[in-house]
Every structure is written in C-alpha cells, then in structure tokens.
Amino acid sequence: MAGDLDSFNQIILTYQTQVYNQAYRIIGEPDAAADATQEAFISSFEKLHTYRGGSFKSWLLRIVSNACYDEYRRRKRQPVVPLFPESDDGEEMESAAWLEDTQEKPEEFLQRKELSQAIQTCLNRLEYDFRTIVVLVDIQGMDYSSAAKIIDSPLGTVKSRLARARKSLKDCLKGFKELLPIELRHLGEVS
Amino acid sequence: MKISDREWIQLSSYLDGELNPKEENLLEKRIQRNPELQSALKELQTAKRVLKLTPQISIPRNFTLTPAMLGIKNRPPAGRGYRLAAVALSCLFIGVVVLDFGSLLLLGGSFAPSAPKEMMFEAVSESAADSMEEPALIAAGEEAEADRAAVEVEADLTQEEGAPAVAAEAVEEAEAVGMAETEEKIYKQELSVFSSTCPSCVPRICIKPT
C-alpha cells in the first residue's frame, strides 16, 4: 500500500497543476478549487482499479470534473461565502498570489494577472455546463470525443455547448479588449 | 441577416476541424458569400485564441496523498457519529442526575443545607432544568417540524393522486392534535420532576403548550 501510494503521488506531482487549473477555471474560487482537486486525487486513487487504459489525463479530468460539480453544488447550497467574491466596487476578485512568477517583470506579471482575471470574469458569467466544456476544450486542449467522455454526454451536446460558450465569451471579452494581446484586439471589429 | 444557432455550431465545429468533408465544403462556400459569417468566424477564432493564452495558475500547495487522508475519508459520516455521541452523552447526563438526586433522597438529605450549597443546588437545578428543557423542546420542535413536513408531503401526494383535499386536511388536523398532546405530556413530565425533587426550585420552562 505504501509503495502504491508513493507511485501514485508521483502521478499527482505530474498532473496536479493541470488538475488544479481545471478546477479553478470551472469553479472560479481558489479554496473551492483546492478542495475539489484534493477530493479528485483521493477519489482517483481509490478508483484506480477502474482505469481501463487510454488517456490517463482524460480519466483524471473526468474525476475532477465530477468533484468540481459536487463542490460547486455544495457551495451553491451554502451561499454565506460568495462563489465569486467581489471587491467593494462589485468587481470579482482573484487572489494574485498564485500567479507569482519571480522571473517575470512586474509589468508582465500585471498584464498576465489582468488577462487571467478578465478571462475568469467572462468564464464565471457562463452557465456551469458551458463553462466546463469550454475549459476542457479551449483551455485544457481536449478534443471533442475526449470532452464528450469526460462530461458523459453525446458529441452533439459538446458541439452545441461549446458554440454557445464561445459566442458568449467573445461578447464578454470585447469589454476587456485593451487587456488582450495587440494581435487579438480586433475582436468585435467588423472588417 | 441574423446568424442562427445551427450556424454558430457549424462555425465553432469548423474551427476545430470537427465537420466532415462535405459539411466543411458547403460551409466554406457560404462563408465566402456572406460577410456576416466571415465576421462571426473571426470573432470565434479570436475568442478561442484568447482562451488558449489563459495563464496557468500555480498550485497553492502539493496535493500528494497521505495514509491519514485516505483513512479520514473512510470514516463513517460525521452525522451518524455525532448522533451516537449525543445519545451517549445524554444517557450519561441523565444517569448522573438520577444518581445524584437518588443518593440525596436515600441519605434523607434536606433541601435546606447551608446557604451557599442551597444556592448552588438551585443554580444547578435551574441549569439542569435549562439543559433538560432545551434538548426536549428542540427535539419536540424538530419532531413537530418533521411531522409537519411529512404531513405536507402526504398532503401533496394525496392531492396528486386525486383524493379529495378534505382528507388531506383531516390528516393534518389529526397530526396537529397528536403533536399538541405530545408537547403537553413532555411539559407535565418535566414539571413533575421539579416538584418531586426540588420544591423550592423554579421551573424554567418558558413555553406552555396550548
């Protein structure tokens, strides 16, 4: 058992950043994302016998998506702590600590932080199911069939949810045009 | 020309190479003829590229597992443990109180010892009364609430099944009478405990059932 756990912990070290990012981008709250991530790894260790080959990342992301949904529902039932905390002027807040990269210049860090915040703000405005699929495909880079297996839905559902999510996101991102890289600032301009 | 939902789905799938060759060919021809489709495709493409640039967030800590974590997860649900603990503590408390009063009676102790002890005894009795009173009332309240909820569910089911609403009302009324009788019984029991064991104590039951 100890040997199995050590080996599994090596797997965790490999995937934990991706898994945490998946959880954070779906849930939108760092503590909840950390809880979901931990739950997902505990669950995946206990269910390791159910892994039947194929993409381990997909298998893991499926478990973390389920953990995210459970965490999301749990926090929605307890609205004492806002799911998307807001500052005094009503803007959604994000902890900057996790974005720290000591090799980055301050202005680069700020730019990255603002972009991350803008993207998360727009993601948070999506319905849960649409958010999940766009994070899986556009942020995690999953293909449609892998995403369909992860969310346990038909391919058609993936296509329609993704299209609707992207449509909503492109409208939202227009409001943050100045934060986008220069080559992408034409968003919303009719040529 | 407004772009339909179906067209948005096709454009989005086209971006990811998820259309079959025939669908792709047809869509490309339509895009060439329609500036709005061109604009929409460009917007979707930009959104996709922006999302691809989403900064990765550093993890707040390592998520490696320990045997303790796996052990904690395997414990029985907290709710069940809490209830068992609550029952055990209640039995212990009742046992101590009964033994306490019982030993005093057996020794023929008067209830007018020296003043400080008497005051302490009254204070203890009052606090005991509070302790004894609150769980009962809360329990009765919870029970009443559960009964009310059960009645409501039954009423809903009764109505859904097409039974007359009058029958549901009768059930509710019978339950309400039953609840009132239960509360009266608890009140009388507690009052008798005080009168028999501590005539000078003031019962602290604030709510009298009607």
mmCIF file of C-alpha atoms in Angstrom:
data_model
loop_
_atom_site.group_PDB
_atom_site.id
_atom_site.type_symbol
_atom_site.label_atom_id
_atom_site.label_comp_id
_atom_site.label_asym_id
_atom_site.label_seq_id
_atom_site.Cartn_x
_atom_site.Cartn_y
_atom_site.Cartn_z
ATOM 1 C CA MET A 1 0.000 0.000 0.000
ATOM 2 C CA ALA A 2 2.807 2.428 0.888
ATOM 3 C CA GLY A 3 4.561 1.638 -2.384
ATOM 4 C CA ASP A 4 1.351 2.151 -4.349
ATOM 5 C CA LEU A 5 0.764 5.458 -2.619
ATOM 6 C CA ASP A 6 4.299 6.643 -3.342
ATOM 7 C CA SER A 7 3.904 5.749 -7.005
ATOM 8 C CA PHE A 8 0.544 7.442 -7.182
ATOM 9 C CA ASN A 9 1.949 10.546 -5.558
ATOM 10 C CA GLN A 10 4.442 10.749 -8.398
ATOM 11 C CA ILE A 11 1.489 10.804 -10.786
ATOM 12 C CA ILE A 12 -0.120 13.527 -8.699
ATOM 13 C CA LEU A 13 3.012 15.650 -8.938
ATOM 14 C CA THR A 14 2.843 15.301 -12.725
ATOM 15 C CA TYR A 15 -0.807 16.232 -13.130
ATOM 16 C CA GLN A 16 -1.668 18.420 -10.157
ATOM 17 C CA THR A 17 -1.133 21.752 -11.898
ATOM 18 C CA GLN A 18 -3.399 20.815 -14.800
ATOM 19 C CA VAL A 19 -6.000 19.365 -12.481
ATOM 20 C CA TYR A 20 -5.969 22.397 -10.196
ATOM 21 C CA ASN A 21 -6.248 24.734 -13.166
ATOM 22 C CA GLN A 22 -9.191 22.755 -14.474
ATOM 23 C CA ALA A 23 -10.871 23.005 -11.097
ATOM 24 C CA TYR A 24 -10.109 26.694 -10.658
ATOM 25 C CA ARG A 25 -11.307 27.721 -14.089
ATOM 26 C CA ILE A 26 -14.549 25.802 -13.624
ATOM 27 C CA ILE A 27 -15.319 26.742 -10.033
ATOM 28 C CA GLY A 28 -13.702 30.181 -10.080
ATOM 29 C CA GLU A 29 -12.701 30.197 -6.439
ATOM 30 C CA PRO A 30 -9.223 29.115 -5.230
ATOM 31 C CA ASP A 31 -10.168 27.403 -1.957
ATOM 32 C CA ALA A 32 -13.031 25.502 -3.525
ATOM 33 C CA ALA A 33 -10.751 24.532 -6.399
ATOM 34 C CA ALA A 34 -8.137 23.221 -3.954
ATOM 35 C CA ASP A 35 -10.799 21.179 -2.137
ATOM 36 C CA ALA A 36 -12.088 19.750 -5.388
ATOM 37 C CA THR A 37 -8.568 18.937 -6.528
ATOM 38 C CA GLN A 38 -7.745 17.103 -3.316
ATOM 39 C CA GLU A 39 -11.052 15.236 -3.446
ATOM 40 C CA ALA A 40 -10.379 14.294 -7.041
ATOM 41 C CA PHE A 41 -6.991 12.802 -6.259
ATOM 42 C CA ILE A 42 -8.312 10.876 -3.279
ATOM 43 C CA SER A 43 -11.136 9.577 -5.422
ATOM 44 C CA SER A 44 -8.851 8.678 -8.308
ATOM 45 C CA PHE A 45 -6.545 6.710 -6.015
ATOM 46 C CA GLU A 46 -9.483 4.760 -4.654
ATOM 47 C CA LYS A 47 -10.848 4.157 -8.142
ATOM 48 C CA LEU A 48 -7.543 3.349 -9.796
ATOM 49 C CA HIS A 49 -8.749 -0.184 -10.441
ATOM 50 C CA THR A 50 -11.418 1.245 -12.786
ATOM 51 C CA TYR A 51 -8.874 2.797 -15.139
ATOM 52 C CA ARG A 52 -9.012 0.718 -18.307
ATOM 53 C CA GLY A 53 -6.263 2.329 -20.376
ATOM 54 C CA GLY A 54 -6.461 5.211 -22.820
ATOM 55 C CA SER A 55 -5.688 8.785 -21.921
ATOM 56 C CA PHE A 56 -4.948 8.945 -18.207
ATOM 57 C CA LYS A 57 -5.337 12.707 -18.322
ATOM 58 C CA SER A 58 -8.881 12.336 -19.691
ATOM 59 C CA TRP A 59 -9.701 9.782 -16.994
ATOM 60 C CA LEU A 60 -8.365 12.129 -14.335
ATOM 61 C CA LEU A 61 -10.137 15.183 -15.741
ATOM 62 C CA ARG A 62 -13.390 13.269 -15.682
ATOM 63 C CA ILE A 63 -12.952 12.619 -11.973
ATOM 64 C CA VAL A 64 -12.004 16.212 -11.285
ATOM 65 C CA SER A 65 -14.986 17.475 -13.318
ATOM 66 C CA ASN A 66 -17.263 15.392 -11.122
ATOM 67 C CA ALA A 67 -15.511 16.659 -7.990
ATOM 68 C CA CYS A 68 -15.906 20.222 -9.258
ATOM 69 C CA TYR A 69 -19.605 19.701 -9.818
ATOM 70 C CA ASP A 70 -20.020 18.313 -6.286
ATOM 71 C CA GLU A 71 -18.057 21.229 -4.828
ATOM 72 C CA TYR A 72 -19.977 23.721 -6.939
ATOM 73 C CA ARG A 73 -23.327 22.327 -5.790
ATOM 74 C CA ARG A 74 -22.204 22.205 -2.172
ATOM 75 C CA ARG A 75 -21.092 25.823 -2.182
ATOM 76 C CA LYS A 76 -24.200 26.909 -4.033
ATOM 77 C CA ARG A 77 -26.287 25.408 -1.191
ATOM 78 C CA GLN A 78 -24.274 27.453 1.320
ATOM 79 C CA PRO A 79 -24.307 30.988 -0.051
ATOM 80 C CA VAL A 80 -22.614 32.517 3.010
ATOM 81 C CA VAL A 81 -19.283 32.645 1.215
ATOM 82 C CA PRO A 82 -19.749 34.135 -2.247
ATOM 83 C CA LEU A 83 -18.886 31.748 -5.017
ATOM 84 C CA PHE A 84 -17.293 34.576 -6.943
ATOM 85 C CA PRO A 85 -16.025 37.022 -4.297
ATOM 86 C CA GLU A 86 -16.384 40.647 -5.179
ATOM 87 C CA SER A 87 -14.454 43.721 -4.150
ATOM 88 C CA ASP A 88 -16.145 46.858 -2.807
ATOM 89 C CA ASP A 89 -16.830 48.202 -6.277
ATOM 90 C CA GLY A 90 -18.501 44.975 -7.313
ATOM 91 C CA GLU A 91 -15.677 43.543 -9.401
ATOM 92 C CA GLU A 92 -14.922 39.901 -8.977
ATOM 93 C CA MET A 93 -11.728 39.347 -7.047
ATOM 94 C CA GLU A 94 -8.933 36.961 -7.658
ATOM 95 C CA SER A 95 -6.011 36.194 -5.454
ATOM 96 C CA ALA A 96 -2.811 37.282 -7.127
ATOM 97 C CA ALA A 97 -0.555 35.075 -5.036
ATOM 98 C CA TRP A 98 -0.828 32.086 -7.263
ATOM 99 C CA LEU A 99 0.147 33.993 -10.330
ATOM 100 C CA GLU A 100 3.522 34.919 -8.915
ATOM 101 C CA ASP A 101 6.430 34.160 -11.120
ATOM 102 C CA THR A 102 9.613 35.570 -9.699
ATOM 103 C CA GLN A 103 11.278 35.573 -13.122
ATOM 104 C CA GLU A 104 8.664 37.876 -14.587
ATOM 105 C CA LYS A 105 8.993 41.618 -14.856
ATOM 106 C CA PRO A 106 6.391 43.491 -12.783
ATOM 107 C CA GLU A 107 4.598 44.868 -15.845
ATOM 108 C CA GLU A 108 4.473 41.412 -17.443
ATOM 109 C CA PHE A 109 3.101 39.962 -14.225
ATOM 110 C CA LEU A 110 0.443 42.666 -14.063
ATOM 111 C CA GLN A 111 -0.539 42.107 -17.669
ATOM 112 C CA ARG A 112 -0.815 38.376 -17.133
ATOM 113 C CA LYS A 113 -2.807 38.857 -13.964
ATOM 114 C CA GLU A 114 -5.265 41.224 -15.633
ATOM 115 C CA LEU A 115 -5.729 38.929 -18.592
ATOM 116 C CA SER A 116 -6.295 35.960 -16.303
ATOM 117 C CA GLN A 117 -8.806 37.974 -14.293
ATOM 118 C CA ALA A 118 -10.648 39.123 -17.404
ATOM 119 C CA ILE A 119 -10.889 35.592 -18.762
ATOM 120 C CA GLN A 120 -12.087 34.255 -15.412
ATOM 121 C CA THR A 121 -14.676 37.028 -15.123
ATOM 122 C CA CYS A 122 -16.071 36.042 -18.507
ATOM 123 C CA LEU A 123 -15.944 32.327 -17.655
ATOM 124 C CA ASN A 124 -17.793 32.974 -14.402
ATOM 125 C CA ARG A 125 -20.651 34.543 -16.335
ATOM 126 C CA LEU A 126 -21.259 31.340 -18.257
ATOM 127 C CA GLU A 127 -23.644 28.654 -17.092
ATOM 128 C CA TYR A 128 -21.810 25.845 -15.311
ATOM 129 C CA ASP A 129 -22.144 23.272 -18.111
ATOM 130 C CA PHE A 130 -20.954 25.697 -20.792
ATOM 131 C CA ARG A 131 -18.041 26.772 -18.643
ATOM 132 C CA THR A 132 -16.936 23.199 -18.092
ATOM 133 C CA ILE A 133 -16.878 22.350 -21.770
ATOM 134 C CA VAL A 134 -15.021 25.473 -22.875
ATOM 135 C CA VAL A 135 -12.404 24.935 -20.164
ATOM 136 C CA LEU A 136 -11.931 21.340 -21.270
ATOM 137 C CA VAL A 137 -11.626 22.118 -24.980
ATOM 138 C CA ASP A 138 -10.165 25.614 -25.242
ATOM 139 C CA ILE A 139 -8.027 25.722 -22.096
ATOM 140 C CA GLN A 140 -7.124 22.086 -21.491
ATOM 141 C CA GLY A 141 -6.929 21.294 -25.190
ATOM 142 C CA MET A 142 -9.158 18.211 -25.178
ATOM 143 C CA ASP A 143 -10.684 17.084 -28.456
ATOM 144 C CA TYR A 144 -14.456 16.756 -28.810
ATOM 145 C CA SER A 145 -14.647 12.998 -28.274
ATOM 146 C CA SER A 146 -12.475 13.125 -25.130
ATOM 147 C CA ALA A 147 -14.525 16.027 -23.807
ATOM 148 C CA ALA A 148 -17.719 14.083 -24.525
ATOM 149 C CA LYS A 149 -16.442 11.135 -22.477
ATOM 150 C CA ILE A 150 -15.350 13.405 -19.644
ATOM 151 C CA ILE A 151 -18.740 15.069 -19.290
ATOM 152 C CA ASP A 152 -20.529 11.841 -20.217
ATOM 153 C CA SER A 153 -22.591 13.458 -22.951
ATOM 154 C CA PRO A 154 -23.064 12.955 -26.684
ATOM 155 C CA LEU A 155 -20.838 14.666 -29.231
ATOM 156 C CA GLY A 156 -23.727 16.880 -30.322
ATOM 157 C CA THR A 157 -24.020 18.248 -26.789
ATOM 158 C CA VAL A 158 -20.330 19.095 -26.754
ATOM 159 C CA LYS A 159 -20.624 20.925 -30.057
ATOM 160 C CA SER A 160 -23.667 22.976 -29.103
ATOM 161 C CA ARG A 161 -22.445 23.863 -25.598
ATOM 162 C CA LEU A 162 -19.042 24.836 -26.904
ATOM 163 C CA ALA A 163 -20.515 27.024 -29.619
ATOM 164 C CA ARG A 164 -22.786 28.811 -27.165
ATOM 165 C CA ALA A 165 -19.955 29.251 -24.674
ATOM 166 C CA ARG A 166 -17.630 30.726 -27.263
ATOM 167 C CA LYS A 167 -20.349 33.029 -28.554
ATOM 168 C CA SER A 168 -20.965 34.378 -25.044
ATOM 169 C CA LEU A 169 -17.258 34.645 -24.297
ATOM 170 C CA LYS A 170 -16.409 36.605 -27.411
ATOM 171 C CA ASP A 171 -19.071 39.168 -26.487
ATOM 172 C CA CYS A 172 -17.773 39.381 -22.923
ATOM 173 C CA LEU A 173 -14.122 39.626 -23.952
ATOM 174 C CA LYS A 174 -14.937 42.689 -26.097
ATOM 175 C CA GLY A 175 -15.259 44.561 -22.818
ATOM 176 C CA PHE A 176 -11.638 43.703 -21.968
ATOM 177 C CA LYS A 177 -10.169 44.402 -25.395
ATOM 178 C CA GLU A 178 -7.385 46.616 -24.014
ATOM 179 C CA LEU A 179 -6.108 43.721 -21.897
ATOM 180 C CA LEU A 180 -5.750 41.385 -24.848
ATOM 181 C CA PRO A 181 -2.521 40.921 -26.776
ATOM 182 C CA ILE A 182 -2.262 43.521 -29.568
ATOM 183 C CA GLU A 183 -2.742 40.999 -32.324
ATOM 184 C CA LEU A 184 -6.069 39.963 -30.814
ATOM 185 C CA ARG A 185 -7.511 43.406 -30.125
ATOM 186 C CA HIS A 186 -9.531 43.435 -33.325
ATOM 187 C CA LEU A 187 -12.164 41.326 -31.518
ATOM 188 C CA GLY A 188 -15.578 42.745 -32.360
ATOM 189 C CA GLU A 189 -14.426 44.904 -35.222
ATOM 190 C CA VAL A 190 -16.311 44.350 -38.426
ATOM 191 C CA SER A 191 -13.961 44.258 -41.366
ATOM 192 C CA MET B 1 -29.005 38.552 -41.610
ATOM 193 C CA LYS B 2 -29.074 37.031 -38.136
ATOM 194 C CA ILE B 3 -26.811 34.033 -37.674
ATOM 195 C CA SER B 4 -28.748 31.024 -36.478
ATOM 196 C CA ASP B 5 -27.739 28.761 -33.580
ATOM 197 C CA ARG B 6 -27.071 25.991 -36.065
ATOM 198 C CA GLU B 7 -24.699 28.227 -37.979
ATOM 199 C CA TRP B 8 -22.860 29.176 -34.805
ATOM 200 C CA ILE B 9 -22.419 25.462 -34.018
ATOM 201 C CA GLN B 10 -21.160 24.811 -37.542
ATOM 202 C CA LEU B 11 -18.721 27.720 -37.391
ATOM 203 C CA SER B 12 -17.441 26.599 -33.990
ATOM 204 C CA SER B 13 -17.013 22.991 -35.136
ATOM 205 C CA TYR B 14 -15.371 24.168 -38.337
ATOM 206 C CA LEU B 15 -12.757 25.986 -36.246
ATOM 207 C CA ASP B 16 -11.833 22.709 -34.575
ATOM 208 C CA GLY B 17 -11.896 20.624 -37.743
ATOM 209 C CA GLU B 18 -14.872 18.691 -36.470
ATOM 210 C CA LEU B 19 -17.013 18.880 -39.621
ATOM 211 C CA ASN B 20 -16.996 16.086 -42.175
ATOM 212 C CA PRO B 21 -15.540 16.998 -45.602
ATOM 213 C CA LYS B 22 -18.943 17.581 -47.204
ATOM 214 C CA GLU B 23 -20.173 19.857 -44.405
ATOM 215 C CA GLU B 24 -16.867 21.701 -44.432
ATOM 216 C CA ASN B 25 -17.031 22.301 -48.160
ATOM 217 C CA LEU B 26 -20.589 23.646 -48.019
ATOM 218 C CA LEU B 27 -19.834 25.918 -45.093
ATOM 219 C CA GLU B 28 -16.720 27.378 -46.723
ATOM 220 C CA LYS B 29 -18.748 28.343 -49.775
ATOM 221 C CA ARG B 30 -21.369 30.023 -47.616
ATOM 222 C CA ILE B 31 -18.711 31.891 -45.652
ATOM 223 C CA GLN B 32 -17.186 33.196 -48.852
ATOM 224 C CA ARG B 33 -20.546 34.647 -49.913
ATOM 225 C CA ASN B 34 -21.597 36.020 -46.517
ATOM 226 C CA PRO B 35 -19.631 38.810 -44.735
ATOM 227 C CA GLU B 36 -21.560 38.279 -41.505
ATOM 228 C CA LEU B 37 -20.469 34.657 -41.373
ATOM 229 C CA GLN B 38 -16.919 35.793 -42.025
ATOM 230 C CA SER B 39 -17.078 38.246 -39.138
ATOM 231 C CA ALA B 40 -18.633 35.685 -36.812
ATOM 232 C CA LEU B 41 -15.970 33.126 -37.651
ATOM 233 C CA LYS B 42 -13.232 35.680 -36.996
ATOM 234 C CA GLU B 43 -14.732 36.543 -33.612
ATOM 235 C CA LEU B 44 -14.958 32.892 -32.600
ATOM 236 C CA GLN B 45 -11.406 32.344 -33.739
ATOM 237 C CA THR B 46 -10.149 35.267 -31.651
ATOM 238 C CA ALA B 47 -12.033 34.078 -28.584
ATOM 239 C CA LYS B 48 -10.521 30.623 -28.994
ATOM 240 C CA ARG B 49 -7.019 32.093 -29.303
ATOM 241 C CA VAL B 50 -7.507 34.251 -26.215
ATOM 242 C CA LEU B 51 -8.610 31.258 -24.207
ATOM 243 C CA LYS B 52 -5.576 29.348 -25.387
ATOM 244 C CA LEU B 53 -3.483 32.125 -23.841
ATOM 245 C CA THR B 54 -5.158 31.720 -20.449
ATOM 246 C CA PRO B 55 -2.330 31.914 -17.908
ATOM 247 C CA GLN B 56 -1.733 28.801 -15.921
ATOM 248 C CA ILE B 57 -2.167 29.220 -12.227
ATOM 249 C CA SER B 58 0.425 27.950 -9.787
ATOM 250 C CA ILE B 59 -0.867 25.417 -7.333
ATOM 251 C CA PRO B 60 -1.340 26.740 -3.784
ATOM 252 C CA ARG B 61 0.194 23.579 -2.317
ATOM 253 C CA ASN B 62 1.071 19.980 -3.196
ATOM 254 C CA PHE B 63 -1.883 17.635 -3.410
ATOM 255 C CA THR B 64 0.004 14.423 -2.686
ATOM 256 C CA LEU B 65 -1.845 11.919 -0.557
ATOM 257 C CA THR B 66 -1.021 10.619 2.885
ATOM 258 C CA PRO B 67 -2.353 7.441 4.512
ATOM 259 C CA ALA B 68 -4.151 9.681 7.015
ATOM 260 C CA MET B 69 -6.068 11.403 4.204
ATOM 261 C CA LEU B 70 -7.293 8.094 2.910
ATOM 262 C CA GLY B 71 -8.162 6.965 6.431
ATOM 263 C CA ILE B 72 -10.139 10.116 7.142
ATOM 264 C CA LYS B 73 -12.180 9.630 4.017
ATOM 265 C CA ASN B 74 -13.070 6.084 5.118
ATOM 266 C CA ARG B 75 -14.577 7.166 8.436
ATOM 267 C CA PRO B 76 -18.366 6.904 8.804
ATOM 268 C CA PRO B 77 -20.315 10.051 8.026
ATOM 269 C CA ALA B 78 -19.974 12.748 10.691
ATOM 270 C CA GLY B 79 -23.735 12.973 11.127
ATOM 271 C CA ARG B 80 -24.079 9.431 12.331
ATOM 272 C CA GLY B 81 -21.140 9.756 14.731
ATOM 273 C CA TYR B 82 -22.498 12.977 16.104
ATOM 274 C CA ARG B 83 -25.864 11.423 16.826
ATOM 275 C CA LEU B 84 -24.300 8.434 18.605
ATOM 276 C CA ALA B 85 -22.151 10.758 20.695
ATOM 277 C CA ALA B 86 -25.148 12.933 21.529
ATOM 278 C CA VAL B 87 -27.188 9.904 22.659
ATOM 279 C CA ALA B 88 -24.295 8.570 24.766
ATOM 280 C CA LEU B 89 -23.757 11.927 26.448
ATOM 281 C CA SER B 90 -27.469 12.347 27.126
ATOM 282 C CA CYS B 91 -27.646 8.910 28.777
ATOM 283 C CA LEU B 92 -24.590 9.724 30.853
ATOM 284 C CA PHE B 93 -26.032 13.043 31.954
ATOM 285 C CA ILE B 94 -29.419 11.537 32.883
ATOM 286 C CA GLY B 95 -27.650 8.776 34.785
ATOM 287 C CA VAL B 96 -25.604 11.251 36.783
ATOM 288 C CA VAL B 97 -28.647 13.401 37.586
ATOM 289 C CA VAL B 98 -30.728 10.407 38.659
ATOM 290 C CA LEU B 99 -27.938 9.036 40.828
ATOM 291 C CA ASP B 100 -27.355 12.444 42.323
ATOM 292 C CA PHE B 101 -30.976 13.031 43.307
ATOM 293 C CA GLY B 102 -31.420 9.419 44.291
ATOM 294 C CA SER B 103 -28.468 9.474 46.684
ATOM 295 C CA LEU B 104 -29.766 12.647 48.298
ATOM 296 C CA LEU B 105 -33.157 11.061 48.881
ATOM 297 C CA LEU B 106 -31.641 7.898 50.302
ATOM 298 C CA LEU B 107 -29.451 9.814 52.709
ATOM 299 C CA GLY B 108 -32.583 11.745 53.847
ATOM 300 C CA GLY B 109 -30.824 14.926 52.971
ATOM 301 C CA SER B 110 -32.800 18.098 53.449
ATOM 302 C CA PHE B 111 -33.063 20.644 50.802
ATOM 303 C CA ALA B 112 -32.079 23.392 53.216
ATOM 304 C CA PRO B 113 -28.391 22.919 53.797
ATOM 305 C CA SER B 114 -26.073 25.863 54.294
ATOM 306 C CA ALA B 115 -26.923 28.799 52.100
ATOM 307 C CA PRO B 116 -24.087 28.606 49.576
ATOM 308 C CA LYS B 117 -24.789 24.944 48.859
ATOM 309 C CA GLU B 118 -28.504 25.644 48.550
ATOM 310 C CA MET B 119 -27.867 28.406 46.111
ATOM 311 C CA MET B 120 -25.511 26.171 44.206
ATOM 312 C CA PHE B 121 -28.125 23.455 44.213
ATOM 313 C CA GLU B 122 -30.765 25.829 42.898
ATOM 314 C CA ALA B 123 -28.351 27.118 40.307
ATOM 315 C CA VAL B 124 -27.508 23.576 39.327
ATOM 316 C CA SER B 125 -31.179 22.654 39.263
ATOM 317 C CA GLU B 126 -32.019 25.651 37.154
ATOM 318 C CA SER B 127 -29.181 24.990 34.780
ATOM 319 C CA ALA B 128 -30.144 21.329 34.809
ATOM 320 C CA ALA B 129 -33.652 22.464 34.018
ATOM 321 C CA ASP B 130 -32.329 24.524 31.134
ATOM 322 C CA SER B 131 -30.221 21.640 29.939
ATOM 323 C CA MET B 132 -33.056 19.227 30.302
ATOM 324 C CA GLU B 133 -35.522 21.649 28.829
ATOM 325 C CA GLU B 134 -33.703 22.720 25.706
ATOM 326 C CA PRO B 135 -32.983 19.335 24.173
ATOM 327 C CA ALA B 136 -36.582 18.270 24.760
ATOM 328 C CA LEU B 137 -38.078 21.414 23.270
ATOM 329 C CA ILE B 138 -35.683 21.447 20.439
ATOM 330 C CA ALA B 139 -36.345 17.769 19.886
ATOM 331 C CA ALA B 140 -40.086 18.349 20.058
ATOM 332 C CA GLY B 141 -39.752 21.276 17.730
ATOM 333 C CA GLU B 142 -37.697 19.241 15.301
ATOM 334 C CA GLU B 143 -40.137 16.406 15.622
ATOM 335 C CA ALA B 144 -43.022 18.763 15.041
ATOM 336 C CA GLU B 145 -41.251 20.197 12.034
ATOM 337 C CA ALA B 146 -40.545 16.732 10.678
ATOM 338 C CA ASP B 147 -44.142 15.713 11.263
ATOM 339 C CA ARG B 148 -45.354 18.863 9.577
ATOM 340 C CA ALA B 149 -43.102 18.225 6.623
ATOM 341 C CA ALA B 150 -44.249 14.633 6.437
ATOM 342 C CA VAL B 151 -47.854 15.746 6.571
ATOM 343 C CA GLU B 152 -47.247 18.241 3.814
ATOM 344 C CA VAL B 153 -45.630 15.577 1.666
ATOM 345 C CA GLU B 154 -48.517 13.237 2.361
ATOM 346 C CA ALA B 155 -50.952 16.026 1.577
ATOM 347 C CA ASP B 156 -49.176 16.732 -1.693
ATOM 348 C CA LEU B 157 -49.189 13.080 -2.636
ATOM 349 C CA THR B 158 -52.826 12.771 -1.626
ATOM 350 C CA GLN B 159 -53.758 15.690 -3.807
ATOM 351 C CA GLU B 160 -51.628 14.449 -6.684
ATOM 352 C CA GLU B 161 -53.385 11.108 -6.547
ATOM 353 C CA GLY B 162 -56.718 12.896 -6.911
ATOM 354 C CA ALA B 163 -58.020 12.201 -3.412
ATOM 355 C CA PRO B 164 -60.261 14.908 -2.003
ATOM 356 C CA ALA B 165 -58.442 17.811 -0.324
ATOM 357 C CA VAL B 166 -60.696 17.323 2.701
ATOM 358 C CA ALA B 167 -58.983 14.014 3.502
ATOM 359 C CA ALA B 168 -55.572 15.721 3.480
ATOM 360 C CA GLU B 169 -56.856 18.424 5.817
ATOM 361 C CA ALA B 170 -58.211 15.776 8.170
ATOM 362 C CA VAL B 171 -54.822 14.071 8.254
ATOM 363 C CA GLU B 172 -53.139 17.376 9.003
ATOM 364 C CA GLU B 173 -55.552 18.202 11.756
ATOM 365 C CA ALA B 174 -55.135 14.790 13.373
ATOM 366 C CA GLU B 175 -51.374 15.196 13.281
ATOM 367 C CA ALA B 176 -51.600 18.669 14.846
ATOM 368 C CA VAL B 177 -53.726 17.320 17.717
ATOM 369 C CA GLY B 178 -51.256 14.487 18.202
ATOM 370 C CA MET B 179 -48.365 16.948 18.339
ATOM 371 C CA ALA B 180 -50.117 19.124 20.927
ATOM 372 C CA GLU B 181 -50.770 16.071 23.102
ATOM 373 C CA THR B 182 -47.112 15.058 22.917
ATOM 374 C CA GLU B 183 -45.959 18.515 23.964
ATOM 375 C CA GLU B 184 -48.436 18.570 26.873
ATOM 376 C CA LYS B 185 -47.095 15.218 28.047
ATOM 377 C CA ILE B 186 -43.468 16.405 27.957
ATOM 378 C CA TYR B 187 -44.372 19.564 29.860
ATOM 379 C CA LYS B 188 -46.156 17.618 32.597
ATOM 380 C CA GLN B 189 -43.289 15.151 32.931
ATOM 381 C CA GLU B 190 -40.753 17.885 33.395
ATOM 382 C CA LEU B 191 -42.922 19.721 35.871
ATOM 383 C CA SER B 192 -43.327 16.574 37.952
ATOM 384 C CA VAL B 193 -39.552 16.106 38.045
ATOM 385 C CA PHE B 194 -39.159 19.528 39.597
ATOM 386 C CA SER B 195 -41.994 19.249 42.091
ATOM 387 C CA SER B 196 -40.814 15.924 43.415
ATOM 388 C CA THR B 197 -37.123 16.628 43.672
ATOM 389 C CA CYS B 198 -36.864 20.300 44.384
ATOM 390 C CA PRO B 199 -39.970 22.005 45.672
ATOM 391 C CA SER B 200 -38.137 25.292 46.152
ATOM 392 C CA CYS B 201 -36.777 25.370 42.612
ATOM 393 C CA VAL B 202 -38.462 27.500 40.000
ATOM 394 C CA PRO B 203 -39.157 25.634 36.828
ATOM 395 C CA ARG B 204 -37.695 27.460 33.857
ATOM 396 C CA ILE B 205 -39.965 26.163 31.158
ATOM 397 C CA CYS B 206 -40.942 29.181 29.166
ATOM 398 C CA ILE B 207 -43.323 27.727 26.623
ATOM 399 C CA LYS B 208 -46.551 26.106 27.727
ATOM 400 C CA PRO B 209 -48.390 24.181 25.099
ATOM 401 C CA THR B 210 -51.909 25.389 24.482
#
